[in-house]
PDB file of C-alpha atoms in Angstrom:
ATOM      1  CA  UNK A   2       5.541  25.207  71.679  1.00  0.00           C
ATOM      2  CA  UNK A   3       8.146  27.211  70.196  1.00  0.00           C
ATOM      3  CA  UNK A   4      11.391  27.154  72.803  1.00  0.00           C
ATOM      4  CA  UNK A   5      13.284  30.267  72.689  1.00  0.00           C
ATOM      5  CA  UNK A   6      16.886  30.013  73.942  1.00  0.00           C
ATOM      6  CA  UNK A   7      18.998  33.179  74.818  1.00  0.00           C
ATOM      7  CA  UNK A   8      22.504  33.601  75.269  1.00  0.00           C
ATOM      8  CA  UNK A   9      24.527  34.484  77.062  1.00  0.00           C
ATOM      9  CA  UNK A  10      22.784  34.225  80.360  1.00  0.00           C
ATOM     10  CA  UNK A  11      24.826  37.228  81.792  1.00  0.00           C
ATOM     11  CA  UNK A  12      26.832  39.830  79.893  1.00  0.00           C
ATOM     12  CA  UNK A  13      29.276  42.010  82.091  1.00  0.00           C
ATOM     13  CA  UNK A  14      30.069  45.183  80.107  1.00  0.00           C
ATOM     14  CA  UNK A  15      30.962  49.009  80.939  1.00  0.00           C
ATOM     15  CA  UNK A  16      28.873  51.896  80.018  1.00  0.00           C
ATOM     16  CA  UNK A  17      29.716  52.784  76.439  1.00  0.00           C
ATOM     17  CA  UNK A  18      30.355  49.246  75.471  1.00  0.00           C
ATOM     18  CA  UNK A  19      28.472  47.183  72.961  1.00  0.00           C
ATOM     19  CA  UNK A  20      26.194  44.711  73.875  1.00  0.00           C
ATOM     20  CA  UNK A  21      25.043  41.775  71.507  1.00  0.00           C
ATOM     21  CA  UNK A  22      22.216  39.298  72.789  1.00  0.00           C
ATOM     22  CA  UNK A  23      21.215  36.478  70.912  1.00  0.00           C
ATOM     23  CA  UNK A  24      17.675  34.458  70.743  1.00  0.00           C
ATOM     24  CA  UNK A  25      17.487  31.274  68.873  1.00  0.00           C
ATOM     25  CA  UNK A  26      14.022  29.679  68.466  1.00  0.00           C
ATOM     26  CA  UNK A  27      13.254  25.997  68.178  1.00  0.00           C
ATOM     27  CA  UNK A  28      11.173  26.242  64.951  1.00  0.00           C
ATOM     28  CA  UNK A  29      10.919  29.090  62.448  1.00  0.00           C
ATOM     29  CA  UNK A  30       8.669  32.052  63.803  1.00  0.00           C
ATOM     30  CA  UNK A  31       5.501  32.959  62.450  1.00  0.00           C
ATOM     31  CA  UNK A  32       5.818  35.320  59.404  1.00  0.00           C
ATOM     32  CA  UNK A  33       9.795  34.663  59.902  1.00  0.00           C
ATOM     33  CA  UNK A  34       9.619  37.744  62.182  1.00  0.00           C
ATOM     34  CA  UNK A  35       7.034  37.477  64.924  1.00  0.00           C
ATOM     35  CA  UNK A  36       9.768  38.265  67.628  1.00  0.00           C
ATOM     36  CA  UNK A  37       9.967  40.947  70.273  1.00  0.00           C
ATOM     37  CA  UNK A  38      12.437  42.000  72.837  1.00  0.00           C
ATOM     38  CA  UNK A  39      11.498  43.455  76.211  1.00  0.00           C
ATOM     39  CA  UNK A  40      13.533  45.063  78.840  1.00  0.00           C
ATOM     40  CA  UNK A  41      12.937  44.405  82.503  1.00  0.00           C
ATOM     41  CA  UNK A  42      14.519  46.073  85.482  1.00  0.00           C
ATOM     42  CA  UNK A  43      13.719  44.907  88.945  1.00  0.00           C
ATOM     43  CA  UNK A  44      10.833  46.280  90.589  1.00  0.00           C
ATOM     44  CA  UNK A  45       9.374  47.719  87.202  1.00  0.00           C
ATOM     45  CA  UNK A  46       6.926  46.578  84.615  1.00  0.00           C
ATOM     46  CA  UNK A  47       8.810  45.345  81.582  1.00  0.00           C
ATOM     47  CA  UNK A  48       9.145  47.817  78.500  1.00  0.00           C
ATOM     48  CA  UNK A  49       8.510  46.329  74.655  1.00  0.00           C
ATOM     49  CA  UNK A  50      11.684  47.499  72.856  1.00  0.00           C
ATOM     50  CA  UNK A  51      11.408  45.722  69.620  1.00  0.00           C
ATOM     51  CA  UNK A  52       8.699  44.125  67.626  1.00  0.00           C
ATOM     52  CA  UNK A  53       8.722  42.591  64.135  1.00  0.00           C
ATOM     53  CA  UNK A  54      12.276  41.315  65.044  1.00  0.00           C
ATOM     54  CA  UNK A  55      13.728  44.912  64.010  1.00  0.00           C
ATOM     55  CA  UNK A  56      11.011  47.590  64.731  1.00  0.00           C
ATOM     56  CA  UNK A  57      11.645  49.592  67.710  1.00  0.00           C
ATOM     57  CA  UNK A  58       8.487  50.533  69.643  1.00  0.00           C
ATOM     58  CA  UNK A  59       7.507  54.270  70.067  1.00  0.00           C
ATOM     59  CA  UNK A  60       9.970  56.181  72.206  1.00  0.00           C
ATOM     60  CA  UNK A  61      12.866  53.694  72.093  1.00  0.00           C
ATOM     61  CA  UNK A  62      16.388  55.176  71.709  1.00  0.00           C
ATOM     62  CA  UNK A  63      18.032  54.352  68.433  1.00  0.00           C
ATOM     63  CA  UNK A  64      21.016  52.553  70.148  1.00  0.00           C
ATOM     64  CA  UNK A  65      18.549  49.633  70.434  1.00  0.00           C
ATOM     65  CA  UNK A  66      18.436  47.606  67.198  1.00  0.00           C
ATOM     66  CA  UNK A  67      16.967  43.946  66.565  1.00  0.00           C
ATOM     67  CA  UNK A  68      17.926  41.886  63.800  1.00  0.00           C
ATOM     68  CA  UNK A  69      17.228  38.177  62.380  1.00  0.00           C
ATOM     69  CA  UNK A  70      14.586  36.235  60.782  1.00  0.00           C
ATOM     70  CA  UNK A  71      13.514  32.728  61.075  1.00  0.00           C
ATOM     71  CA  UNK A  72      15.066  31.270  63.852  1.00  0.00           C
ATOM     72  CA  UNK A  73      18.164  33.374  64.876  1.00  0.00           C
ATOM     73  CA  UNK A  74      17.487  36.802  66.300  1.00  0.00           C
ATOM     74  CA  UNK A  75      19.811  39.477  67.823  1.00  0.00           C
ATOM     75  CA  UNK A  76      19.419  42.514  70.045  1.00  0.00           C
ATOM     76  CA  UNK A  77      22.278  45.346  70.188  1.00  0.00           C
ATOM     77  CA  UNK A  78      22.559  48.004  72.082  1.00  0.00           C
ATOM     78  CA  UNK A  79      25.338  50.018  70.304  1.00  0.00           C
ATOM     79  CA  UNK A  80      26.640  52.046  73.447  1.00  0.00           C
ATOM     80  CA  UNK A  81      25.209  51.060  76.785  1.00  0.00           C
ATOM     81  CA  UNK A  82      24.013  53.781  78.912  1.00  0.00           C
ATOM     82  CA  UNK A  83      23.639  53.545  82.776  1.00  0.00           C
ATOM     83  CA  UNK A  84      20.094  52.882  82.439  1.00  0.00           C
ATOM     84  CA  UNK A  85      20.326  50.143  80.048  1.00  0.00           C
ATOM     85  CA  UNK A  86      21.847  47.464  82.864  1.00  0.00           C
ATOM     86  CA  UNK A  87      18.683  45.271  82.930  1.00  0.00           C
ATOM     87  CA  UNK A  88      17.359  42.001  82.029  1.00  0.00           C
ATOM     88  CA  UNK A  89      16.198  41.454  78.314  1.00  0.00           C
ATOM     89  CA  UNK A  90      13.779  38.821  77.152  1.00  0.00           C
ATOM     90  CA  UNK A  91      13.195  37.677  73.502  1.00  0.00           C
ATOM     91  CA  UNK A  92       9.507  36.466  72.947  1.00  0.00           C
ATOM     92  CA  UNK A  93       7.731  34.954  69.998  1.00  0.00           C
ATOM     93  CA  UNK A  94       3.927  36.113  69.436  1.00  0.00           C
ATOM     94  CA  UNK A  95       2.774  34.578  66.318  1.00  0.00           C
ATOM     95  CA  UNK A  96       2.140  30.769  67.567  1.00  0.00           C
ATOM     96  CA  UNK A  97       0.126  29.988  70.559  1.00  0.00           C
ATOM     97  CA  UNK A  98       1.332  29.589  73.286  1.00  0.00           C
ATOM     98  CA  UNK A  99       3.226  32.841  73.228  1.00  0.00           C
ATOM     99  CA  UNK A 100       6.739  32.037  74.611  1.00  0.00           C
ATOM    100  CA  UNK A 101       9.709  33.982  76.258  1.00  0.00           C
ATOM    101  CA  UNK A 102      13.266  33.187  76.360  1.00  0.00           C
ATOM    102  CA  UNK A 103      15.014  32.769  79.694  1.00  0.00           C
ATOM    103  CA  UNK A 104      16.689  36.056  79.594  1.00  0.00           C
ATOM    104  CA  UNK A 105      20.085  37.677  79.440  1.00  0.00           C
ATOM    105  CA  UNK A 106      21.059  39.901  82.281  1.00  0.00           C
ATOM    106  CA  UNK A 107      23.235  42.850  81.214  1.00  0.00           C
ATOM    107  CA  UNK A 108      25.446  43.918  84.346  1.00  0.00           C
ATOM    108  CA  UNK A 109      27.818  46.337  84.922  1.00  0.00           C
ATOM    109  CA  UNK A 110      31.481  45.182  84.744  1.00  0.00           C
TER     110      UNK A 110
ATOM    111  CA  UNK B  21      -1.686  57.954  79.924  1.00  0.00           C
ATOM    112  CA  UNK B  22      -1.846  54.431  79.626  1.00  0.00           C
ATOM    113  CA  UNK B  23      -2.070  52.740  83.342  1.00  0.00           C
ATOM    114  CA  UNK B  24      -2.715  49.154  84.607  1.00  0.00           C
ATOM    115  CA  UNK B  25      -3.042  48.537  88.115  1.00  0.00           C
ATOM    116  CA  UNK B  26      -3.183  45.122  89.512  1.00  0.00           C
ATOM    117  CA  UNK B  27      -5.057  44.010  92.788  1.00  0.00           C
ATOM    118  CA  UNK B  28      -5.903  41.091  94.803  1.00  0.00           C
ATOM    119  CA  UNK B  29      -2.861  39.403  95.288  1.00  0.00           C
ATOM    120  CA  UNK B  30      -1.858  37.844  98.595  1.00  0.00           C
ATOM    121  CA  UNK B  31      -1.060  34.721 100.599  1.00  0.00           C
ATOM    122  CA  UNK B  32      -3.291  31.566 100.156  1.00  0.00           C
ATOM    123  CA  UNK B  33      -2.722  27.829 100.880  1.00  0.00           C
ATOM    124  CA  UNK B  34      -2.177  25.247  98.301  1.00  0.00           C
ATOM    125  CA  UNK B  35      -5.581  24.322  97.087  1.00  0.00           C
ATOM    126  CA  UNK B  36      -7.152  27.747  97.688  1.00  0.00           C
ATOM    127  CA  UNK B  37      -8.382  30.373  95.560  1.00  0.00           C
ATOM    128  CA  UNK B  38      -7.515  34.202  94.612  1.00  0.00           C
ATOM    129  CA  UNK B  39      -8.881  36.573  92.102  1.00  0.00           C
ATOM    130  CA  UNK B  40      -6.836  39.277  90.547  1.00  0.00           C
ATOM    131  CA  UNK B  41      -8.190  42.417  89.170  1.00  0.00           C
ATOM    132  CA  UNK B  42      -6.781  44.929  86.884  1.00  0.00           C
ATOM    133  CA  UNK B  43      -7.834  48.402  86.384  1.00  0.00           C
ATOM    134  CA  UNK B  44      -7.314  49.997  82.976  1.00  0.00           C
ATOM    135  CA  UNK B  45      -7.219  53.430  82.006  1.00  0.00           C
ATOM    136  CA  UNK B  46      -6.030  55.920  79.363  1.00  0.00           C
ATOM    137  CA  UNK B  47      -7.326  54.020  76.327  1.00  0.00           C
ATOM    138  CA  UNK B  48     -10.331  52.529  74.975  1.00  0.00           C
ATOM    139  CA  UNK B  49     -10.442  49.237  76.883  1.00  0.00           C
ATOM    140  CA  UNK B  50     -12.811  47.334  74.768  1.00  0.00           C
ATOM    141  CA  UNK B  51     -10.469  47.576  71.538  1.00  0.00           C
ATOM    142  CA  UNK B  52      -7.738  45.780  72.917  1.00  0.00           C
ATOM    143  CA  UNK B  53      -6.661  42.006  73.879  1.00  0.00           C
ATOM    144  CA  UNK B  54      -5.649  41.557  77.350  1.00  0.00           C
ATOM    145  CA  UNK B  55      -3.411  39.079  79.062  1.00  0.00           C
ATOM    146  CA  UNK B  56      -1.757  37.935  82.369  1.00  0.00           C
ATOM    147  CA  UNK B  57       1.804  37.297  82.329  1.00  0.00           C
ATOM    148  CA  UNK B  58       3.522  35.756  85.492  1.00  0.00           C
ATOM    149  CA  UNK B  59       7.128  35.566  86.698  1.00  0.00           C
ATOM    150  CA  UNK B  60       8.011  32.791  89.300  1.00  0.00           C
ATOM    151  CA  UNK B  61      10.691  33.683  91.933  1.00  0.00           C
ATOM    152  CA  UNK B  62      13.987  33.827  90.129  1.00  0.00           C
ATOM    153  CA  UNK B  63      12.568  32.796  86.901  1.00  0.00           C
ATOM    154  CA  UNK B  64      11.647  34.212  83.861  1.00  0.00           C
ATOM    155  CA  UNK B  65       8.374  35.565  82.069  1.00  0.00           C
ATOM    156  CA  UNK B  66       5.595  33.060  81.619  1.00  0.00           C
ATOM    157  CA  UNK B  67       2.298  33.759  79.524  1.00  0.00           C
ATOM    158  CA  UNK B  68      -0.784  32.619  81.599  1.00  0.00           C
ATOM    159  CA  UNK B  69      -4.042  33.661  79.700  1.00  0.00           C
ATOM    160  CA  UNK B  70      -5.301  35.985  77.225  1.00  0.00           C
ATOM    161  CA  UNK B  71      -8.674  37.495  76.225  1.00  0.00           C
ATOM    162  CA  UNK B  72      -9.110  38.762  72.663  1.00  0.00           C
ATOM    163  CA  UNK B  73     -10.822  41.970  72.010  1.00  0.00           C
ATOM    164  CA  UNK B  74     -12.713  40.891  68.739  1.00  0.00           C
ATOM    165  CA  UNK B  75     -14.232  37.623  69.424  1.00  0.00           C
ATOM    166  CA  UNK B  76     -14.546  37.269  73.059  1.00  0.00           C
ATOM    167  CA  UNK B  77     -11.859  33.908  72.627  1.00  0.00           C
ATOM    168  CA  UNK B  78      -9.896  32.904  75.869  1.00  0.00           C
ATOM    169  CA  UNK B  79      -6.751  31.136  75.546  1.00  0.00           C
ATOM    170  CA  UNK B  80      -4.567  29.455  78.400  1.00  0.00           C
ATOM    171  CA  UNK B  81      -1.435  28.206  79.296  1.00  0.00           C
ATOM    172  CA  UNK B  82      -1.517  24.106  79.660  1.00  0.00           C
ATOM    173  CA  UNK B  83      -0.183  24.867  83.219  1.00  0.00           C
ATOM    174  CA  UNK B  84      -3.154  26.880  84.192  1.00  0.00           C
ATOM    175  CA  UNK B  85      -5.826  25.471  81.996  1.00  0.00           C
ATOM    176  CA  UNK B  86      -9.012  24.084  84.128  1.00  0.00           C
ATOM    177  CA  UNK B  87      -7.827  26.043  87.382  1.00  0.00           C
ATOM    178  CA  UNK B  88      -7.846  29.771  85.899  1.00  0.00           C
ATOM    179  CA  UNK B  89     -10.453  31.869  84.224  1.00  0.00           C
ATOM    180  CA  UNK B  90      -9.595  35.016  82.436  1.00  0.00           C
ATOM    181  CA  UNK B  91     -12.647  37.368  81.858  1.00  0.00           C
ATOM    182  CA  UNK B  92     -13.159  41.294  81.351  1.00  0.00           C
ATOM    183  CA  UNK B  93     -15.763  43.808  82.133  1.00  0.00           C
ATOM    184  CA  UNK B  94     -15.582  46.448  79.297  1.00  0.00           C
ATOM    185  CA  UNK B  95     -18.125  48.619  80.876  1.00  0.00           C
ATOM    186  CA  UNK B  96     -15.810  48.683  83.993  1.00  0.00           C
ATOM    187  CA  UNK B  97     -12.660  48.864  81.841  1.00  0.00           C
ATOM    188  CA  UNK B  98     -11.108  45.962  84.281  1.00  0.00           C
ATOM    189  CA  UNK B  99      -9.681  42.524  83.580  1.00  0.00           C
ATOM    190  CA  UNK B 100      -9.761  39.788  86.147  1.00  0.00           C
ATOM    191  CA  UNK B 101      -8.031  36.305  86.603  1.00  0.00           C
ATOM    192  CA  UNK B 102      -9.960  33.805  88.975  1.00  0.00           C
ATOM    193  CA  UNK B 103      -7.284  31.359  90.269  1.00  0.00           C
ATOM    194  CA  UNK B 104      -8.754  27.898  91.736  1.00  0.00           C
ATOM    195  CA  UNK B 105      -6.743  25.160  92.998  1.00  0.00           C
ATOM    196  CA  UNK B 106      -3.607  26.893  93.515  1.00  0.00           C
ATOM    197  CA  UNK B 107      -0.392  25.114  93.647  1.00  0.00           C
ATOM    198  CA  UNK B 108       2.930  26.125  95.141  1.00  0.00           C
ATOM    199  CA  UNK B 109       4.177  26.633  91.795  1.00  0.00           C
ATOM    200  CA  UNK B 110       1.678  29.363  91.044  1.00  0.00           C
ATOM    201  CA  UNK B 111       3.704  31.818  93.160  1.00  0.00           C
ATOM    202  CA  UNK B 112       5.067  34.556  91.517  1.00  0.00           C
ATOM    203  CA  UNK B 113       4.147  38.286  90.223  1.00  0.00           C
ATOM    204  CA  UNK B 114       1.220  38.418  87.926  1.00  0.00           C
ATOM    205  CA  UNK B 115       1.457  41.204  85.323  1.00  0.00           C
ATOM    206  CA  UNK B 116      -1.759  42.647  83.542  1.00  0.00           C
ATOM    207  CA  UNK B 117      -0.764  43.398  79.971  1.00  0.00           C
ATOM    208  CA  UNK B 118      -2.357  45.020  77.016  1.00  0.00           C
ATOM    209  CA  UNK B 119      -2.230  43.688  73.713  1.00  0.00           C
ATOM    210  CA  UNK B 120      -0.162  45.864  70.910  1.00  0.00           C
ATOM    211  CA  UNK B 121      -2.430  47.038  68.079  1.00  0.00           C
ATOM    212  CA  UNK B 122      -4.451  43.820  66.841  1.00  0.00           C
ATOM    213  CA  UNK B 123      -2.046  41.081  68.285  1.00  0.00           C
ATOM    214  CA  UNK B 124      -3.100  39.047  71.277  1.00  0.00           C
ATOM    215  CA  UNK B 125       0.153  37.968  72.147  1.00  0.00           C
ATOM    216  CA  UNK B 126       2.455  40.792  71.900  1.00  0.00           C
ATOM    217  CA  UNK B 127       2.305  43.436  74.721  1.00  0.00           C
ATOM    218  CA  UNK B 128       2.804  47.139  74.672  1.00  0.00           C
ATOM    219  CA  UNK B 129       1.975  48.284  78.354  1.00  0.00           C
ATOM    220  CA  UNK B 130       2.379  46.212  81.565  1.00  0.00           C
ATOM    221  CA  UNK B 131       0.989  46.879  85.069  1.00  0.00           C
ATOM    222  CA  UNK B 132       3.565  46.770  88.016  1.00  0.00           C
ATOM    223  CA  UNK B 133       2.414  43.282  88.993  1.00  0.00           C
ATOM    224  CA  UNK B 134       0.622  41.669  91.819  1.00  0.00           C
ATOM    225  CA  UNK B 135       2.307  39.280  93.995  1.00  0.00           C
ATOM    226  CA  UNK B 136       0.791  35.908  94.835  1.00  0.00           C
ATOM    227  CA  UNK B 137       2.290  33.519  97.371  1.00  0.00           C
ATOM    228  CA  UNK B 138       0.988  29.912  97.671  1.00  0.00           C
ATOM    229  CA  UNK B 139       2.131  28.070 100.835  1.00  0.00           C
ATOM    230  CA  UNK B 140       2.210  24.403 101.286  1.00  0.00           C
TER     231      UNK B 140
END
């Protein structure tokens, strides 16, 4: 299976700062870009942010952007809003079984 | 508005069984693949099983294969997960999720989850 490794495990930042989250795959993901990002807040359902490595899902603000291809991917939040503090997961969805990274927690500094 | 509401979670002893249900509304259920994703306490997300919309094809994680069965009732807009021979490591929140467009493994809507606790 494709193993996804996210770094860092925790990111401590202040509102207004830029967040850069990384996701590395153990092998090239399907089509080079079958990689998604989700946001998960405690007690809530996870939310799809990005698919196809760089396409924002419906209703996702443009401060969220995804980049990368093959095995190395990045989620960038250009300016953190208070509601952005959460756990973020990457996921590859092209090769069965679908797999998730271990998550990056973005916390308030 | 798309809604997915899980039910059927609870406390069960190791070796026991539970059946989770997911009531879907706000979309044409039969046109979408559906899946179950779980999260163990303090851990990340783990795919459990999927039911494809277009060929009635089921897929399972190795960790649950032979013990869990995913099914759906398109007439009742419902998804199910029959969990047998439960283990302590099956404890967690189980999310019902909808496949995005024609993808089986990309998820655009999630329920709030059902808690399953397996005791020893």
